[in-house]
PDB file of C-alpha atoms in Angstrom:
ATOM      1  CA  MET A1195     -31.608  16.416 -13.037  1.00 58.00           C
ATOM      2  CA  GLN A1196     -29.968  13.260 -11.708  1.00 84.00           C
ATOM      3  CA  TYR A1197     -31.858  10.004 -11.566  1.00 82.00           C
ATOM      4  CA  PRO A1198     -32.892   8.136  -9.562  1.00 90.00           C
ATOM      5  CA  LYS A1199     -34.293  10.949  -7.423  1.00 92.00           C
ATOM      6  CA  ARG A1200     -35.966  10.259  -4.069  1.00 94.00           C
ATOM      7  CA  ILE A1201     -39.455  11.740  -3.916  1.00 95.00           C
ATOM      8  CA  ASP A1202     -40.765  10.092  -0.731  1.00 97.00           C
ATOM      9  CA  ARG A1203     -39.424   8.181   2.282  1.00 97.00           C
ATOM     10  CA  LYS A1204     -41.440   6.193   4.862  1.00 98.00           C
ATOM     11  CA  LYS A1205     -40.004   4.562   7.974  1.00 98.00           C
ATOM     12  CA  CYS A1206     -40.848   0.853   8.183  1.00 98.00           C
ATOM     13  CA  TYR A1207     -38.767  -0.170  11.194  1.00 98.00           C
ATOM     14  CA  SER A1208     -36.800   1.506  13.971  1.00 98.00           C
ATOM     15  CA  GLY A1209     -34.142  -0.505  15.798  1.00 96.00           C
ATOM     16  CA  GLY A1210     -31.309   0.158  18.191  1.00 92.00           C
ATOM     17  CA  ILE A1211     -28.657   0.523  15.482  1.00 91.00           C
ATOM     18  CA  ILE A1212     -30.597   0.911  12.235  1.00 95.00           C
ATOM     19  CA  ASP A1213     -33.820   2.303  10.839  1.00 97.00           C
ATOM     20  CA  VAL A1214     -35.312   0.843   7.656  1.00 98.00           C
ATOM     21  CA  TYR A1215     -37.170   3.003   5.152  1.00 97.00           C
ATOM     22  CA  LYS A1216     -39.118   2.455   1.951  1.00 98.00           C
ATOM     23  CA  ASP A1217     -38.156   5.102  -0.595  1.00 97.00           C
ATOM     24  CA  THR A1218     -40.173   6.061  -3.634  1.00 96.00           C
ATOM     25  CA  VAL A1219     -37.789   7.157  -6.355  1.00 95.00           C
ATOM     26  CA  GLU A1220     -38.334   8.827  -9.693  1.00 94.00           C
ATOM     27  CA  LEU A1221     -36.458   7.124 -12.502  1.00 93.00           C
ATOM     28  CA  SER A1222     -35.453   8.604 -15.840  1.00 90.00           C
ATOM     29  CA  GLY A1223     -38.404   8.628 -18.215  1.00 88.00           C
ATOM     30  CA  GLY A1224     -40.830   9.583 -15.446  1.00 87.00           C
ATOM     31  CA  LYS A1225     -41.317   6.110 -14.005  1.00 93.00           C
ATOM     32  CA  THR A1226     -41.178   5.490 -10.249  1.00 95.00           C
ATOM     33  CA  GLY A1227     -39.782   2.625  -8.213  1.00 95.00           C
ATOM     34  CA  GLN A1228     -39.615   1.416  -4.623  1.00 96.00           C
ATOM     35  CA  TRP A1229     -36.212   1.062  -2.942  1.00 95.00           C
ATOM     36  CA  ASP A1230     -35.216  -0.004   0.539  1.00 96.00           C
ATOM     37  CA  TYR A1231     -32.914   2.252   2.537  1.00 96.00           C
ATOM     38  CA  VAL A1232     -31.079   1.309   5.745  1.00 97.00           C
ATOM     39  CA  PHE A1233     -30.077   4.249   7.932  1.00 95.00           C
ATOM     40  CA  HIS A1234     -27.203   3.361  10.271  1.00 93.00           C
ATOM     41  CA  LYS A1235     -27.785   5.547  13.338  1.00 91.00           C
ATOM     42  CA  LYS A1236     -24.086   5.870  14.153  1.00 88.00           C
ATOM     43  CA  GLY A1237     -23.246   6.636  10.529  1.00 85.00           C
ATOM     44  CA  GLY A1238     -19.980   4.833  10.572  1.00 89.00           C
ATOM     45  CA  GLY A1239     -16.933   3.692  12.377  1.00 95.00           C
ATOM     46  CA  ALA A1240     -13.297   2.820  11.969  1.00 97.00           C
ATOM     47  CA  ALA A1241     -10.984  -0.085  11.229  1.00 98.00           C
ATOM     48  CA  VAL A1242      -7.295  -0.153  12.131  1.00 98.00           C
ATOM     49  CA  VAL A1243      -4.319  -1.640  10.281  1.00 98.00           C
ATOM     50  CA  SER A1244      -2.037  -1.968  13.316  1.00 98.00           C
ATOM     51  CA  VAL A1245       1.578  -2.679  12.431  1.00 97.00           C
ATOM     52  CA  LEU A1246       3.647  -4.330  15.159  1.00 96.00           C
ATOM     53  CA  PRO A1247       7.407  -3.676  15.561  1.00 95.00           C
ATOM     54  CA  ASP A1248       8.125  -6.964  13.707  1.00 96.00           C
ATOM     55  CA  GLY A1249       6.050  -5.760  10.727  1.00 96.00           C
ATOM     56  CA  ASN A1250       3.138  -8.129  11.365  1.00 97.00           C
ATOM     57  CA  ILE A1251      -0.414  -6.800  11.478  1.00 98.00           C
ATOM     58  CA  LEU A1252      -2.766  -7.264  14.445  1.00 98.00           C
ATOM     59  CA  MET A1253      -5.943  -9.117  13.549  1.00 98.00           C
ATOM     60  CA  VAL A1254      -8.975 -10.269  15.509  1.00 97.00           C
ATOM     61  CA  ARG A1255     -10.906 -13.495  15.049  1.00 97.00           C
ATOM     62  CA  GLN A1256     -14.561 -13.526  16.031  1.00 94.00           C
ATOM     63  CA  THR A1257     -17.868 -15.107  15.095  1.00 92.00           C
ATOM     64  CA  ARG A1258     -20.369 -12.977  13.180  1.00 91.00           C
ATOM     65  CA  PRO A1259     -23.875 -14.331  13.963  1.00 91.00           C
ATOM     66  CA  ALA A1260     -25.546 -12.415  11.090  1.00 91.00           C
ATOM     67  CA  ILE A1261     -23.717 -14.656   8.613  1.00 93.00           C
ATOM     68  CA  ASP A1262     -23.003 -17.527  11.041  1.00 95.00           C
ATOM     69  CA  MET A1263     -19.278 -17.434  10.294  1.00 95.00           C
ATOM     70  CA  GLU A1264     -16.019 -16.938  12.114  1.00 95.00           C
ATOM     71  CA  MET A1265     -14.036 -14.134  10.494  1.00 96.00           C
ATOM     72  CA  LEU A1266     -10.486 -12.825  10.644  1.00 98.00           C
ATOM     73  CA  GLU A1267     -10.751  -9.040  10.682  1.00 97.00           C
ATOM     74  CA  LEU A1268      -8.954  -5.821  11.446  1.00 98.00           C
ATOM     75  CA  PRO A1269      -9.878  -4.368  14.847  1.00 97.00           C
ATOM     76  CA  ALA A1270     -12.918  -2.217  14.088  1.00 96.00           C
ATOM     77  CA  GLY A1271     -16.140  -0.837  15.422  1.00 93.00           C
ATOM     78  CA  ALA A1272     -18.836   1.805  15.291  1.00 92.00           C
ATOM     79  CA  GLY A1273     -18.365   5.278  16.630  1.00 90.00           C
ATOM     80  CA  GLU A1274     -19.834   6.469  19.895  1.00 86.00           C
ATOM     81  CA  THR A1275     -21.946   9.633  20.089  1.00 78.00           C
ATOM     82  CA  GLY A1276     -19.817  12.678  19.320  1.00 83.00           C
ATOM     83  CA  GLU A1277     -16.681  10.608  18.678  1.00 89.00           C
ATOM     84  CA  ASN A1278     -14.578  11.226  15.566  1.00 94.00           C
ATOM     85  CA  THR A1279     -13.387   8.170  13.670  1.00 96.00           C
ATOM     86  CA  ALA A1280      -9.735   8.589  14.735  1.00 96.00           C
ATOM     87  CA  ASP A1281     -10.852   8.308  18.363  1.00 95.00           C
ATOM     88  CA  THR A1282     -13.041   5.328  17.422  1.00 96.00           C
ATOM     89  CA  ALA A1283      -9.981   3.639  15.874  1.00 97.00           C
ATOM     90  CA  LYS A1284      -7.883   4.204  19.008  1.00 96.00           C
ATOM     91  CA  ARG A1285     -10.666   3.011  21.319  1.00 95.00           C
ATOM     92  CA  GLU A1286     -11.464  -0.120  19.300  1.00 94.00           C
ATOM     93  CA  LEU A1287      -7.776  -1.055  19.008  1.00 97.00           C
ATOM     94  CA  GLY A1288      -7.412  -0.875  22.798  1.00 95.00           C
ATOM     95  CA  GLU A1289     -10.691  -2.622  23.618  1.00 94.00           C
ATOM     96  CA  GLU A1290     -10.321  -5.480  21.145  1.00 95.00           C
ATOM     97  CA  THR A1291      -6.572  -6.121  21.407  1.00 96.00           C
ATOM     98  CA  GLY A1292      -5.104  -4.406  24.494  1.00 95.00           C
ATOM     99  CA  TYR A1293      -2.702  -2.485  22.216  1.00 97.00           C
ATOM    100  CA  SER A1294      -2.300   1.227  21.578  1.00 96.00           C
ATOM    101  CA  ALA A1295      -0.569   3.220  18.858  1.00 94.00           C
ATOM    102  CA  LYS A1296       1.570   6.319  19.065  1.00 90.00           C
ATOM    103  CA  THR A1297       0.914   7.208  15.405  1.00 91.00           C
ATOM    104  CA  LEU A1298      -2.391   7.075  13.541  1.00 96.00           C
ATOM    105  CA  GLU A1299      -2.861   8.027   9.877  1.00 97.00           C
ATOM    106  CA  LYS A1300      -6.034   7.819   7.786  1.00 98.00           C
ATOM    107  CA  LEU A1301      -5.669   5.519   4.779  1.00 98.00           C
ATOM    108  CA  ALA A1302      -9.160   5.446   3.255  1.00 97.00           C
ATOM    109  CA  ARG A1303     -12.920   5.718   3.655  1.00 97.00           C
ATOM    110  CA  ILE A1304     -15.223   3.017   2.343  1.00 97.00           C
ATOM    111  CA  TYR A1305     -18.995   2.747   2.118  1.00 96.00           C
ATOM    112  CA  SER A1306     -20.093  -0.800   2.917  1.00 89.00           C
ATOM    113  CA  ALA A1307     -23.233  -0.944   0.778  1.00 93.00           C
ATOM    114  CA  PRO A1308     -23.952   2.512  -0.732  1.00 93.00           C
ATOM    115  CA  ALA A1309     -26.808   1.241  -2.885  1.00 92.00           C
ATOM    116  CA  TYR A1310     -29.013   0.954   0.198  1.00 94.00           C
ATOM    117  CA  CYS A1311     -27.122   2.044   3.344  1.00 95.00           C
ATOM    118  CA  ASN A1312     -25.313   5.154   4.619  1.00 94.00           C
ATOM    119  CA  GLU A1313     -22.757   3.230   6.746  1.00 94.00           C
ATOM    120  CA  PHE A1314     -19.074   4.033   6.194  1.00 96.00           C
ATOM    121  CA  THR A1315     -15.766   2.911   7.673  1.00 97.00           C
ATOM    122  CA  ASP A1316     -12.662   5.077   7.944  1.00 97.00           C
ATOM    123  CA  ILE A1317      -9.535   2.934   7.758  1.00 98.00           C
ATOM    124  CA  TYR A1318      -6.490   4.013   9.757  1.00 98.00           C
ATOM    125  CA  LEU A1319      -2.873   2.938   9.821  1.00 98.00           C
ATOM    126  CA  ALA A1320      -1.510   2.567  13.348  1.00 97.00           C
ATOM    127  CA  LEU A1321       2.271   2.619  13.776  1.00 94.00           C
ATOM    128  CA  ASN A1322       4.462   2.328  16.870  1.00 90.00           C
ATOM    129  CA  VAL A1323       1.976  -0.171  18.270  1.00 95.00           C
ATOM    130  CA  GLU A1324       2.589  -1.658  21.703  1.00 94.00           C
ATOM    131  CA  LYS A1325       0.774  -3.792  24.242  1.00 95.00           C
ATOM    132  CA  THR A1326      -0.539  -1.493  26.970  1.00 93.00           C
ATOM    133  CA  GLY A1327      -3.137  -3.606  28.754  1.00 89.00           C
ATOM    134  CA  GLY A1328      -5.716  -6.312  28.373  1.00 89.00           C
ATOM    135  CA  GLN A1329      -8.774  -6.562  26.195  1.00 86.00           C
ATOM    136  CA  LYS A1330     -11.890  -4.698  27.339  1.00 87.00           C
ATOM    137  CA  LEU A1331     -14.556  -6.675  25.526  1.00 82.00           C
ATOM    138  CA  ASP A1332     -18.300  -6.150  25.552  1.00 80.00           C
ATOM    139  CA  GLU A1333     -20.325  -8.903  27.205  1.00 81.00           C
ATOM    140  CA  ALA A1334     -21.261 -10.380  23.806  1.00 81.00           C
ATOM    141  CA  GLU A1335     -17.738 -10.309  22.342  1.00 81.00           C
ATOM    142  CA  GLU A1336     -15.367 -13.244  22.200  1.00 88.00           C
ATOM    143  CA  ILE A1337     -12.281 -12.112  20.318  1.00 88.00           C
ATOM    144  CA  VAL A1338      -8.988 -13.897  19.756  1.00 91.00           C
ATOM    145  CA  VAL A1339      -6.037 -11.652  18.843  1.00 96.00           C
ATOM    146  CA  GLU A1340      -3.625 -12.842  16.150  1.00 97.00           C
ATOM    147  CA  SER A1341      -0.876 -11.304  14.055  1.00 97.00           C
ATOM    148  CA  HIS A1342      -0.001 -12.075  10.450  1.00 98.00           C
ATOM    149  CA  SER A1343       2.407 -10.776   7.857  1.00 98.00           C
ATOM    150  CA  LEU A1344       1.103  -8.619   5.024  1.00 98.00           C
ATOM    151  CA  ILE A1345       2.051 -11.375   2.553  1.00 98.00           C
ATOM    152  CA  GLU A1346       0.004 -13.932   4.531  1.00 98.00           C
ATOM    153  CA  LEU A1347      -3.001 -11.600   4.704  1.00 98.00           C
ATOM    154  CA  ILE A1348      -2.946 -10.853   0.978  1.00 98.00           C
ATOM    155  CA  ALA A1349      -2.754 -14.609   0.277  1.00 98.00           C
ATOM    156  CA  MET A1350      -5.766 -15.166   2.580  1.00 98.00           C
ATOM    157  CA  ILE A1351      -7.705 -12.486   0.688  1.00 98.00           C
ATOM    158  CA  ARG A1352      -6.862 -14.128  -2.661  1.00 98.00           C
ATOM    159  CA  LYS A1353      -7.950 -17.550  -1.348  1.00 98.00           C
ATOM    160  CA  GLY A1354     -11.261 -16.156  -0.074  1.00 97.00           C
ATOM    161  CA  GLU A1355     -10.333 -16.765   3.562  1.00 97.00           C
ATOM    162  CA  ILE A1356     -10.682 -13.061   4.458  1.00 98.00           C
ATOM    163  CA  THR A1357     -13.962 -11.636   3.162  1.00 96.00           C
ATOM    164  CA  ASN A1358     -14.848  -8.778   5.534  1.00 95.00           C
ATOM    165  CA  ALA A1359     -15.061  -5.718   3.253  1.00 95.00           C
ATOM    166  CA  GLY A1360     -13.360  -3.303   5.654  1.00 96.00           C
ATOM    167  CA  THR A1361     -10.553  -5.757   6.287  1.00 98.00           C
ATOM    168  CA  VAL A1362      -9.956  -6.453   2.597  1.00 98.00           C
ATOM    169  CA  ALA A1363      -9.977  -2.715   1.852  1.00 98.00           C
ATOM    170  CA  GLY A1364      -7.703  -1.947   4.811  1.00 98.00           C
ATOM    171  CA  ILE A1365      -5.085  -4.576   3.961  1.00 98.00           C
ATOM    172  CA  LEU A1366      -5.033  -3.558   0.292  1.00 98.00           C
ATOM    173  CA  ALA A1367      -4.903   0.156   1.204  1.00 98.00           C
ATOM    174  CA  TYR A1368      -1.914  -0.548   3.454  1.00 98.00           C
ATOM    175  CA  ASN A1369      -0.228  -2.503   0.668  1.00 98.00           C
ATOM    176  CA  ALA A1370      -0.763   0.464  -1.677  1.00 97.00           C
ATOM    177  CA  TYR A1371       0.555   2.837   1.009  1.00 97.00           C
ATOM    178  CA  LEU A1372       3.814   0.881   1.054  1.00 96.00           C
ATOM    179  CA  GLN A1373       4.303   1.180  -2.717  1.00 92.00           C
TER     180      GLN A1373
END
């Protein structure tokens, strides 16, 4: 038997994007504990490493109110109902940047916080990227599009200037892909 083992789950909160539960878990040795669990209703989403013809990578800069910080990130977002993550990647790239890609390849899947949440992000590599329109932002989004070289982005990660988990994983996965 694997421990910890969930023996009970009670919903404490239901929101638009997440539900929060209190789990009772059995630990090795017969003891029990209480753990929080966050259920992301959309399950996950996608992030896109979009490589421009000059080799630079499209990035988006936006403020994240939950941490009260401006962040430089890969274009990314949650999936819509019934949408696979490849379609999420294409849609988010277009909405956030106005670009589209002719080629899309999955690089990795990451779980943001698997100790207490089911949310995942599939990271895609987009090649043959071209500007095809304007941004189609949600009312609450204010996004500035930038492009940076892989070397610049890796340096920003090392300096602690890029800290979004999906972005760090995506840039490093792309670097590994090139090796």
